[in-house]
CSV table of C-alpha atoms and ligand atoms in Angstrom, one decimal:
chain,number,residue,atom,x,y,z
A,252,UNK,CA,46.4,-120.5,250.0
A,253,UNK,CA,49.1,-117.7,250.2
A,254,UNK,CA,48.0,-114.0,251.0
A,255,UNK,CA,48.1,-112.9,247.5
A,256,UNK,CA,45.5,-115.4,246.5
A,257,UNK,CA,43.5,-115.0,249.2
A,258,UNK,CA,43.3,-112.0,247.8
A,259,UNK,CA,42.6,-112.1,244.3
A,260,UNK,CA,39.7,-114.3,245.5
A,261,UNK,CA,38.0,-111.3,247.5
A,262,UNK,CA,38.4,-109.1,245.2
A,263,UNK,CA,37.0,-111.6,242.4
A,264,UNK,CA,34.0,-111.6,245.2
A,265,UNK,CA,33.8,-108.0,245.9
A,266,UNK,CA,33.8,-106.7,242.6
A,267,UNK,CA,30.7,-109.2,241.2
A,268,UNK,CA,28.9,-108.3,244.9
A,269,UNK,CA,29.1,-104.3,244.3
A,270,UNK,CA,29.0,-105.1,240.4
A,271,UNK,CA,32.0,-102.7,240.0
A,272,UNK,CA,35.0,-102.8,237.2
A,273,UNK,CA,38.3,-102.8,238.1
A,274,UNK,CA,40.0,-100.1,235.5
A,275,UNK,CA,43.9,-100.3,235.2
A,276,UNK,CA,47.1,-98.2,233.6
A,277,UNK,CA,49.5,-100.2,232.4
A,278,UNK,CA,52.0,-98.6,235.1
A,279,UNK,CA,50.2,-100.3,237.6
A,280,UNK,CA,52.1,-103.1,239.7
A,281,UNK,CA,52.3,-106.3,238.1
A,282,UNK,CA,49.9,-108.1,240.3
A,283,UNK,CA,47.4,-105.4,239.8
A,284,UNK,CA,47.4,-105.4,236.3
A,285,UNK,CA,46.9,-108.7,236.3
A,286,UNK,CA,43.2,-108.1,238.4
A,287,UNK,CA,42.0,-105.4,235.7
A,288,UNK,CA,39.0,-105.7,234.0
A,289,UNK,CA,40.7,-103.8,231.6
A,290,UNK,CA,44.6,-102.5,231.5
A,291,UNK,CA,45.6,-100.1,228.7
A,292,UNK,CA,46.6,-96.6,228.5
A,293,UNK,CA,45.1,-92.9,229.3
A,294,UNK,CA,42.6,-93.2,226.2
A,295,UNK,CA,41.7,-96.7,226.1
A,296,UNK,CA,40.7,-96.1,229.8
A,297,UNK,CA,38.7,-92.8,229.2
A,298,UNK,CA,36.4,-95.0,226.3
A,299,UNK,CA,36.1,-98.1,229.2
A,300,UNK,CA,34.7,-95.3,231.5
A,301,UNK,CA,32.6,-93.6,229.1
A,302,UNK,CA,30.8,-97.5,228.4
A,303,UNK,CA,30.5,-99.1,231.2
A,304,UNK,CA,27.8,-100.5,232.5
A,305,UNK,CA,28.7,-101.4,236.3
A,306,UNK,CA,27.3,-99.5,239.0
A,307,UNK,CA,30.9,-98.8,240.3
A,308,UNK,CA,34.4,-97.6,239.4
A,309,UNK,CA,37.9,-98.8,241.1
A,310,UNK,CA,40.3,-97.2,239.4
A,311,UNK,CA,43.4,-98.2,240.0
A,312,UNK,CA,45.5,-95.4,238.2
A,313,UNK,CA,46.3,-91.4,239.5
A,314,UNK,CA,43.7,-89.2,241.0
A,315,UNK,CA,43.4,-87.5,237.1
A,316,UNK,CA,42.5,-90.5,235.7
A,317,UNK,CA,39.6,-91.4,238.3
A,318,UNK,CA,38.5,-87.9,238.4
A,319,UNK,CA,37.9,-88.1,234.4
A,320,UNK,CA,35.9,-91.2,235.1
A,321,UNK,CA,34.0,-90.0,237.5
A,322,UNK,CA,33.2,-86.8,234.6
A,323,UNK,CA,32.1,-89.4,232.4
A,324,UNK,CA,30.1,-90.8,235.1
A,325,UNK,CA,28.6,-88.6,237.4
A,326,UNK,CA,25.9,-90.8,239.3
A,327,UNK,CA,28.3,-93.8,239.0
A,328,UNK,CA,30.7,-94.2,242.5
A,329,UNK,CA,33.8,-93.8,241.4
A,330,UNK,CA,37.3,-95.1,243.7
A,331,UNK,CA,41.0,-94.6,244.1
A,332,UNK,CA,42.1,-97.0,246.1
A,333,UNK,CA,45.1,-94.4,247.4
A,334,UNK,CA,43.9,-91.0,247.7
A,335,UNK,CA,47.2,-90.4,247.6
A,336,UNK,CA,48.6,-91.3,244.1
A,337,UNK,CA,48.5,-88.0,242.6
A,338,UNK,CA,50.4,-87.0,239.0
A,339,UNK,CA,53.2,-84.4,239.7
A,340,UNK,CA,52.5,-82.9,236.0
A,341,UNK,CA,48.8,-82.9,236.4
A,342,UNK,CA,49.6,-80.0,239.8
A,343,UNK,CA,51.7,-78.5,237.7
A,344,UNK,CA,49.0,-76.5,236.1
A,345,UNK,CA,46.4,-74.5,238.0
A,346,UNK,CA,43.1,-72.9,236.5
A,347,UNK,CA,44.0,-69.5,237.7
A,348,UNK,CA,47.2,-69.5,236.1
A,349,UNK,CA,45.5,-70.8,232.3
A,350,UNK,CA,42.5,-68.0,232.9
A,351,UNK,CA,45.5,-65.1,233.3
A,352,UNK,CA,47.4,-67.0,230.1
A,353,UNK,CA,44.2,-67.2,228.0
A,354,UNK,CA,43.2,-63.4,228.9
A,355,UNK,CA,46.6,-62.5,227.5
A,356,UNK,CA,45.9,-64.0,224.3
A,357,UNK,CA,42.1,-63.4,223.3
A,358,UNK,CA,40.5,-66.2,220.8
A,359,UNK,CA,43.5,-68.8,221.8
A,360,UNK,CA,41.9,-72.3,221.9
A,361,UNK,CA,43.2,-74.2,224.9
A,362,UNK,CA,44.1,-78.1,224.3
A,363,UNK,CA,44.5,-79.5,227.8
A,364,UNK,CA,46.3,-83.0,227.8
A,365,UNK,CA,44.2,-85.8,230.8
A,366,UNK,CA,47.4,-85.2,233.2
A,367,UNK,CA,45.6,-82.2,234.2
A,368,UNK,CA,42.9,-82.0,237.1
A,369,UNK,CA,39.2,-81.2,236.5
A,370,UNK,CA,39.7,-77.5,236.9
A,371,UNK,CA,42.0,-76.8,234.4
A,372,UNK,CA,40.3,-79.2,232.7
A,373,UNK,CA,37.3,-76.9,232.9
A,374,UNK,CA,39.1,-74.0,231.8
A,375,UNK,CA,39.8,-76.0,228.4
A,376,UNK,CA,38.2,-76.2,225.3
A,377,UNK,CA,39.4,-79.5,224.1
A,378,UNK,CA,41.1,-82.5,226.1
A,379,UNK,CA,43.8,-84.7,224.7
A,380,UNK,CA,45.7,-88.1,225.3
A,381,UNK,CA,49.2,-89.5,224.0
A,382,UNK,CA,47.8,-91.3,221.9
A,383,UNK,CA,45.2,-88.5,220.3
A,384,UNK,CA,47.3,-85.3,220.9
A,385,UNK,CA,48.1,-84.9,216.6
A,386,UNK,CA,44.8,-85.8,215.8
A,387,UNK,CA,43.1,-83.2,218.1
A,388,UNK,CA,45.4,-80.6,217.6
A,389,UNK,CA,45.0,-81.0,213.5
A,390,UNK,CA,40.8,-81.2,214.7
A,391,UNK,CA,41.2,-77.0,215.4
A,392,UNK,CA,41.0,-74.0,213.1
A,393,UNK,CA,43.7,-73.6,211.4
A,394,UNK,CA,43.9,-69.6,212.1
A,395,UNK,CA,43.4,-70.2,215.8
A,396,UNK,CA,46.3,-69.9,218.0
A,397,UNK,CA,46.9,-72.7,220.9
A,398,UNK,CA,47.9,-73.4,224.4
A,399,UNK,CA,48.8,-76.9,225.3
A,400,UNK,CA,48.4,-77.4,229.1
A,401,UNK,CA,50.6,-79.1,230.8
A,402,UNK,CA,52.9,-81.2,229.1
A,403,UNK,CA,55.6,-78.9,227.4
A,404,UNK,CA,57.4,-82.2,226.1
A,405,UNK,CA,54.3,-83.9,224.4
A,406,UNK,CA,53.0,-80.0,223.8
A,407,UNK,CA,56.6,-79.4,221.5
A,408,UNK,CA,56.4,-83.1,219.8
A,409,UNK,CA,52.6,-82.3,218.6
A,410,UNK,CA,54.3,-78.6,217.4
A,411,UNK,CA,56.8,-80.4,215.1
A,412,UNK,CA,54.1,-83.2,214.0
A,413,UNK,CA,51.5,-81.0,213.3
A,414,UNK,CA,53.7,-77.5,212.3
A,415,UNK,CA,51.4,-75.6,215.0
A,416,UNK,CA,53.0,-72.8,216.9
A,417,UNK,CA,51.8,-73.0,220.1
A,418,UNK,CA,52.0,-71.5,223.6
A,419,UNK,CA,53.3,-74.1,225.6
A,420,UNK,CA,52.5,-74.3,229.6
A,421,UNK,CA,56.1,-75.3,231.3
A,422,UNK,CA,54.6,-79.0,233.1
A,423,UNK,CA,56.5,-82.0,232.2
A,424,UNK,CA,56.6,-85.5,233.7
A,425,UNK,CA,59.4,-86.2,236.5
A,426,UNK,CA,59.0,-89.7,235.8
A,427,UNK,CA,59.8,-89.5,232.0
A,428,UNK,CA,62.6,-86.9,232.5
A,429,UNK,CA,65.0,-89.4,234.2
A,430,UNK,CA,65.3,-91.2,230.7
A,431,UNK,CA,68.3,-89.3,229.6
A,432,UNK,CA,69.4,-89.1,226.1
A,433,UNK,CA,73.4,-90.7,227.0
A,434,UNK,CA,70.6,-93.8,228.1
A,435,UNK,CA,69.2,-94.5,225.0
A,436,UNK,CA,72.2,-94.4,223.4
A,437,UNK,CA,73.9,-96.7,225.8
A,438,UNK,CA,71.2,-99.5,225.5
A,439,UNK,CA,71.7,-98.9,221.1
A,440,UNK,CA,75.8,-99.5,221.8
A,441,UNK,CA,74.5,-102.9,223.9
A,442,UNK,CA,71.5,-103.8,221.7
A,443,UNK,CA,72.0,-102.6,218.2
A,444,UNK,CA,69.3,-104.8,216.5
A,445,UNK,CA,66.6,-103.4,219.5
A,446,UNK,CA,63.8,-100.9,217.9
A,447,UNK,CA,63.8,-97.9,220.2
A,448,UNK,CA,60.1,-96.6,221.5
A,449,UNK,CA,59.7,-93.5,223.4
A,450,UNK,CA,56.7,-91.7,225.4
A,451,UNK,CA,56.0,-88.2,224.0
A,452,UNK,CA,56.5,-87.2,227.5
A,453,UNK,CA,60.5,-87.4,227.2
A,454,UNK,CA,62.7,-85.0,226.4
A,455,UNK,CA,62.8,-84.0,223.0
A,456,UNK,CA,66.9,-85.1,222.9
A,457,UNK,CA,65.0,-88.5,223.9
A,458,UNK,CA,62.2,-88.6,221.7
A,459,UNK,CA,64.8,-88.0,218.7
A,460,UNK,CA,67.0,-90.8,219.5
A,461,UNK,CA,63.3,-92.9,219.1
A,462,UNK,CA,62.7,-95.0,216.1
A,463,UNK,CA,59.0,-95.1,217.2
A,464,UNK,CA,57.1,-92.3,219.7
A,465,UNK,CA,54.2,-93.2,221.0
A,466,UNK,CA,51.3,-93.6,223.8
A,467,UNK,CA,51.8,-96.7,225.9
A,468,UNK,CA,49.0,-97.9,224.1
A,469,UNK,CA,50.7,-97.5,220.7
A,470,UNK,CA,54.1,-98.8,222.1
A,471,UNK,CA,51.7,-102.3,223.0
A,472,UNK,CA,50.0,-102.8,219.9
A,473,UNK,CA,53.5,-102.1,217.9
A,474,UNK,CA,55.9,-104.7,219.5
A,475,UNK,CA,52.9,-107.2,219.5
A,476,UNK,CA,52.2,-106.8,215.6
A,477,UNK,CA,56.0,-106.3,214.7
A,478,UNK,CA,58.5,-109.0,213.5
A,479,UNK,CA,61.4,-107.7,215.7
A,480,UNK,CA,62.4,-109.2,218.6
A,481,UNK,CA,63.7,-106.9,220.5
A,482,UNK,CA,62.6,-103.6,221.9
A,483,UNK,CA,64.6,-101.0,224.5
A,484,UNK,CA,61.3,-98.9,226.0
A,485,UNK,CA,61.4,-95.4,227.0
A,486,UNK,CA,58.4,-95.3,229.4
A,487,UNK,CA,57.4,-95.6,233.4
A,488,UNK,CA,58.4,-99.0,233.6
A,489,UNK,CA,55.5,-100.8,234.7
A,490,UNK,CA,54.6,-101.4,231.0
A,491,UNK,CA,57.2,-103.7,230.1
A,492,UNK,CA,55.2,-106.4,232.3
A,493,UNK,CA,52.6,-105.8,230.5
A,494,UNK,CA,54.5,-105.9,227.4
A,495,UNK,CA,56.3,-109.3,228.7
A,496,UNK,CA,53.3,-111.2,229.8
A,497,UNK,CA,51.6,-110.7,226.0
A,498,UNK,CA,55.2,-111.2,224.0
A,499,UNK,CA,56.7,-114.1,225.7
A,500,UNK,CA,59.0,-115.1,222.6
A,501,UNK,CA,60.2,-111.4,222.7
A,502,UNK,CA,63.1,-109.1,224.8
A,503,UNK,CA,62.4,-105.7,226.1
A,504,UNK,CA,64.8,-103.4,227.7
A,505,UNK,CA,64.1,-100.4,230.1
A,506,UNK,CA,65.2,-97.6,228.7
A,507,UNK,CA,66.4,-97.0,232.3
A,508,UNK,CA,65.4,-98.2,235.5
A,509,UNK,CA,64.9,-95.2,237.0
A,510,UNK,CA,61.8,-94.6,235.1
A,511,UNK,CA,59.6,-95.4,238.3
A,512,UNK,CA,56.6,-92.9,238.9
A,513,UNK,CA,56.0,-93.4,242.8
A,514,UNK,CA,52.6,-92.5,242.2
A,515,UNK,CA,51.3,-95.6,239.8
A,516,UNK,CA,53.0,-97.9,242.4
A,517,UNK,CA,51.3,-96.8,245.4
A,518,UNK,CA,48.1,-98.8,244.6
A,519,UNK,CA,48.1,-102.6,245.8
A,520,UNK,CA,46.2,-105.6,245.7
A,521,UNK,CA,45.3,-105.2,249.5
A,522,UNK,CA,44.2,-101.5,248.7
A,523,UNK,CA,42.0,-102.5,246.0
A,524,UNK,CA,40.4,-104.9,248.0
A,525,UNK,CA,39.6,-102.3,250.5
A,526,UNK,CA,38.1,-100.2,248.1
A,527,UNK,CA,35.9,-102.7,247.4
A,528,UNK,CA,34.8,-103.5,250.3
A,529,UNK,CA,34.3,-99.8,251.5
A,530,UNK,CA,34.0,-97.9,248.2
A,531,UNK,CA,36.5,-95.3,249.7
A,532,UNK,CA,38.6,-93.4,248.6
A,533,UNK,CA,35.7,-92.2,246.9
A,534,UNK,CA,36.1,-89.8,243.9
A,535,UNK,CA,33.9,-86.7,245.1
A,536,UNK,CA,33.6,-83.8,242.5
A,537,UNK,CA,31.2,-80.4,242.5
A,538,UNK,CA,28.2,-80.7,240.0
A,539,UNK,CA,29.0,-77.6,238.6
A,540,UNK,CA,33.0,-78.5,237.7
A,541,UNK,CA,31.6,-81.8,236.4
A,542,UNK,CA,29.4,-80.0,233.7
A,543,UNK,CA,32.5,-77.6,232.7
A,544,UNK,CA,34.7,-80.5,232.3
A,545,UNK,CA,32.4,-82.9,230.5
A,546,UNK,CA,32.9,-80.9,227.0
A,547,UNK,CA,36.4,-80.7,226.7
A,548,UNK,CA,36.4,-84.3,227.5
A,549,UNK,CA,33.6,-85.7,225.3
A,550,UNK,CA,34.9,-83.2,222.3
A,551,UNK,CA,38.1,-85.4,222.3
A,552,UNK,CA,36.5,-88.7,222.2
A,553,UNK,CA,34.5,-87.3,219.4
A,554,UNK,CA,38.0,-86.7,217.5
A,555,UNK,CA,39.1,-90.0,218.4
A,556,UNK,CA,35.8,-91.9,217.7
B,106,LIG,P1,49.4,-92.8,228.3
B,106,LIG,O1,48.6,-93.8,229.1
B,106,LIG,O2,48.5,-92.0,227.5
B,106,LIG,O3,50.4,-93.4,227.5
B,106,LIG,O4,50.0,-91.8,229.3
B,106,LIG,C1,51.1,-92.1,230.1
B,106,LIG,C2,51.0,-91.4,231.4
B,106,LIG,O5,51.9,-90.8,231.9
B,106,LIG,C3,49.9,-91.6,232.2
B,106,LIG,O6,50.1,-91.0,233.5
B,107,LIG,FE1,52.1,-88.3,236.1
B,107,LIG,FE2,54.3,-89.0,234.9
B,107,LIG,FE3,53.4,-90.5,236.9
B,107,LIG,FE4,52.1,-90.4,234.5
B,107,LIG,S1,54.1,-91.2,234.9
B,107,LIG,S2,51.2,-90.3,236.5
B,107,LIG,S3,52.5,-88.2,233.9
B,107,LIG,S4,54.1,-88.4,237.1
């Protein structure tokens, strides 16, 4: 048996020994996708953690993502099998910073997209995905004025979608901003029958070169219902295996292949298995930040229920 099966075998063992759930983003590598319990995107993830039943959480994403799951699930362990795989954006927005900008502007309601860390979180009335972001932001009072925190991309796409003004914080995804617009046009010149799909988290020059914009989630479920047959895909490219694996008859093309977030790949099979068999890098949060954070969270999954 090579080392790779040894092991998938395990970690098959280790998770039904500790009862745990292996939870993975469709960035993840290949070969830990294909271990997941579950794989989908930001949202999809958030409902698994809010349901399960294990005793234990790998989560095999960025620290946000675990931290949310661990919100959801405060007497539940809860690991990232690299304390290191952090999400740029997510830093990109401190609590401090949103308390100064909410005092400045008295009655604003704050919509905080996941990519953000428990804090901020905290400071938030109402969380968001991708894949929810319109249907949250259309949730609020009409006369209330909003700051979306941190994504100023996805923050300027749900403006123009829903016709809010709204105070945008300056974050943005590294990983999405290598997808240039001159890209996307270069992959129409080469495959003029493709449908283009784009992440929210692109530039807006990107995101209007899309035919379809969309949470990875979204960007799954279309190609696999659609007639098409091809697709060029303007997201972290981890999700084209995942879109691969479920379309085999069909072609998808990376947007560009620079769309690689560090981050989602620092998490392998040999690290889960660790966690497993450890249950470190455990997800540790104060009592007090978990009760601030639960609100904005559960609020959201009551828009999206
Ligand atoms: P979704 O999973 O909501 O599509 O978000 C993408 C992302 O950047 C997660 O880090
Ligand atoms: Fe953060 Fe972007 Fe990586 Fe997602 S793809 S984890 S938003 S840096």
């Amino acid at each position: 048996m090579d080392s790779q099966s040894a092991l998938v075998q395990q970690i098959a063992y280790l998770k039904k020994e500790k009862n745990a759930v292996i939870l993975v983003h469709s960035y993840q590598k290949p070969e830990v996708q294909d271990i997941g319990d579950y794989v989908g995107d930001s949202l999809g993830l958030c409902i698994e953690a809010s349901k399960t039943d294990a005793d234990r959480i790998i989560f095999c994403g960025v620290h946000f993502m675990a931290e949310s799951a661990k919100i959801l699930n405060p007497d539940k362990i809860v690991v990232l099998p690299d304390a290191n795989a952090g999400c740029p954006m997510a830093s990109m927005a401190d609590a401090e910073g949103l308390g100064k900008l909410k005092s400045e502007n008295p009655g604003v309601l704050v919509v905080c997209y996941v990519n953000s860390t428990a804090e901020v979180k905290a400071e938030s009335d109402i969380c968001c995905t991708s894949s929810n972001a319109v249907a949250v932001v259309n949730s609020l009072p009409k006369d209330k004025r909003i700051i979306f925190v941190p994504d100023k991309y996805l923050g300027g796409y749900v403006c123009e979608q829903t016709g809010r003004d709204m105070i945008l914080w300056p974050g943005y995804c590294p990983t999405h901003q290598k997808i240039l617009p001159e890209y996307i046009m270069e992959k129409k010149r080469a495959y003029p029958r493709a449908v283009v799909l784009a992440h929210p988290e692109c530039s807006k020059e990107t995101i209007q070169l899309a035919d379809v914009v969309g949470s990875t989630g979204y960007m799954f479920s279309y190609c696999s219902e659609s007639e098409k047959q091809q697709f060029i895909i303007a997201t972290e490219n981890g999700l084209l295996y995942r879109l691969k694996k479920f379309n085999p008859g069909k072609e998808f093309i990376p947007a560009s292949d620079l769309a690689v977030c560090p981050n989602m790949k620092l998490t392998t099979l040999r690290s889960v298995c660790r966690a497993l068999d450890r249950m470190e890098p455990e997800i540790d949060l104060d009592p007090e930040l978990i009760r601030k954070s639960y609100d904005p969270i559960a609020r959201m999954l009551e828009v999206t229920a």
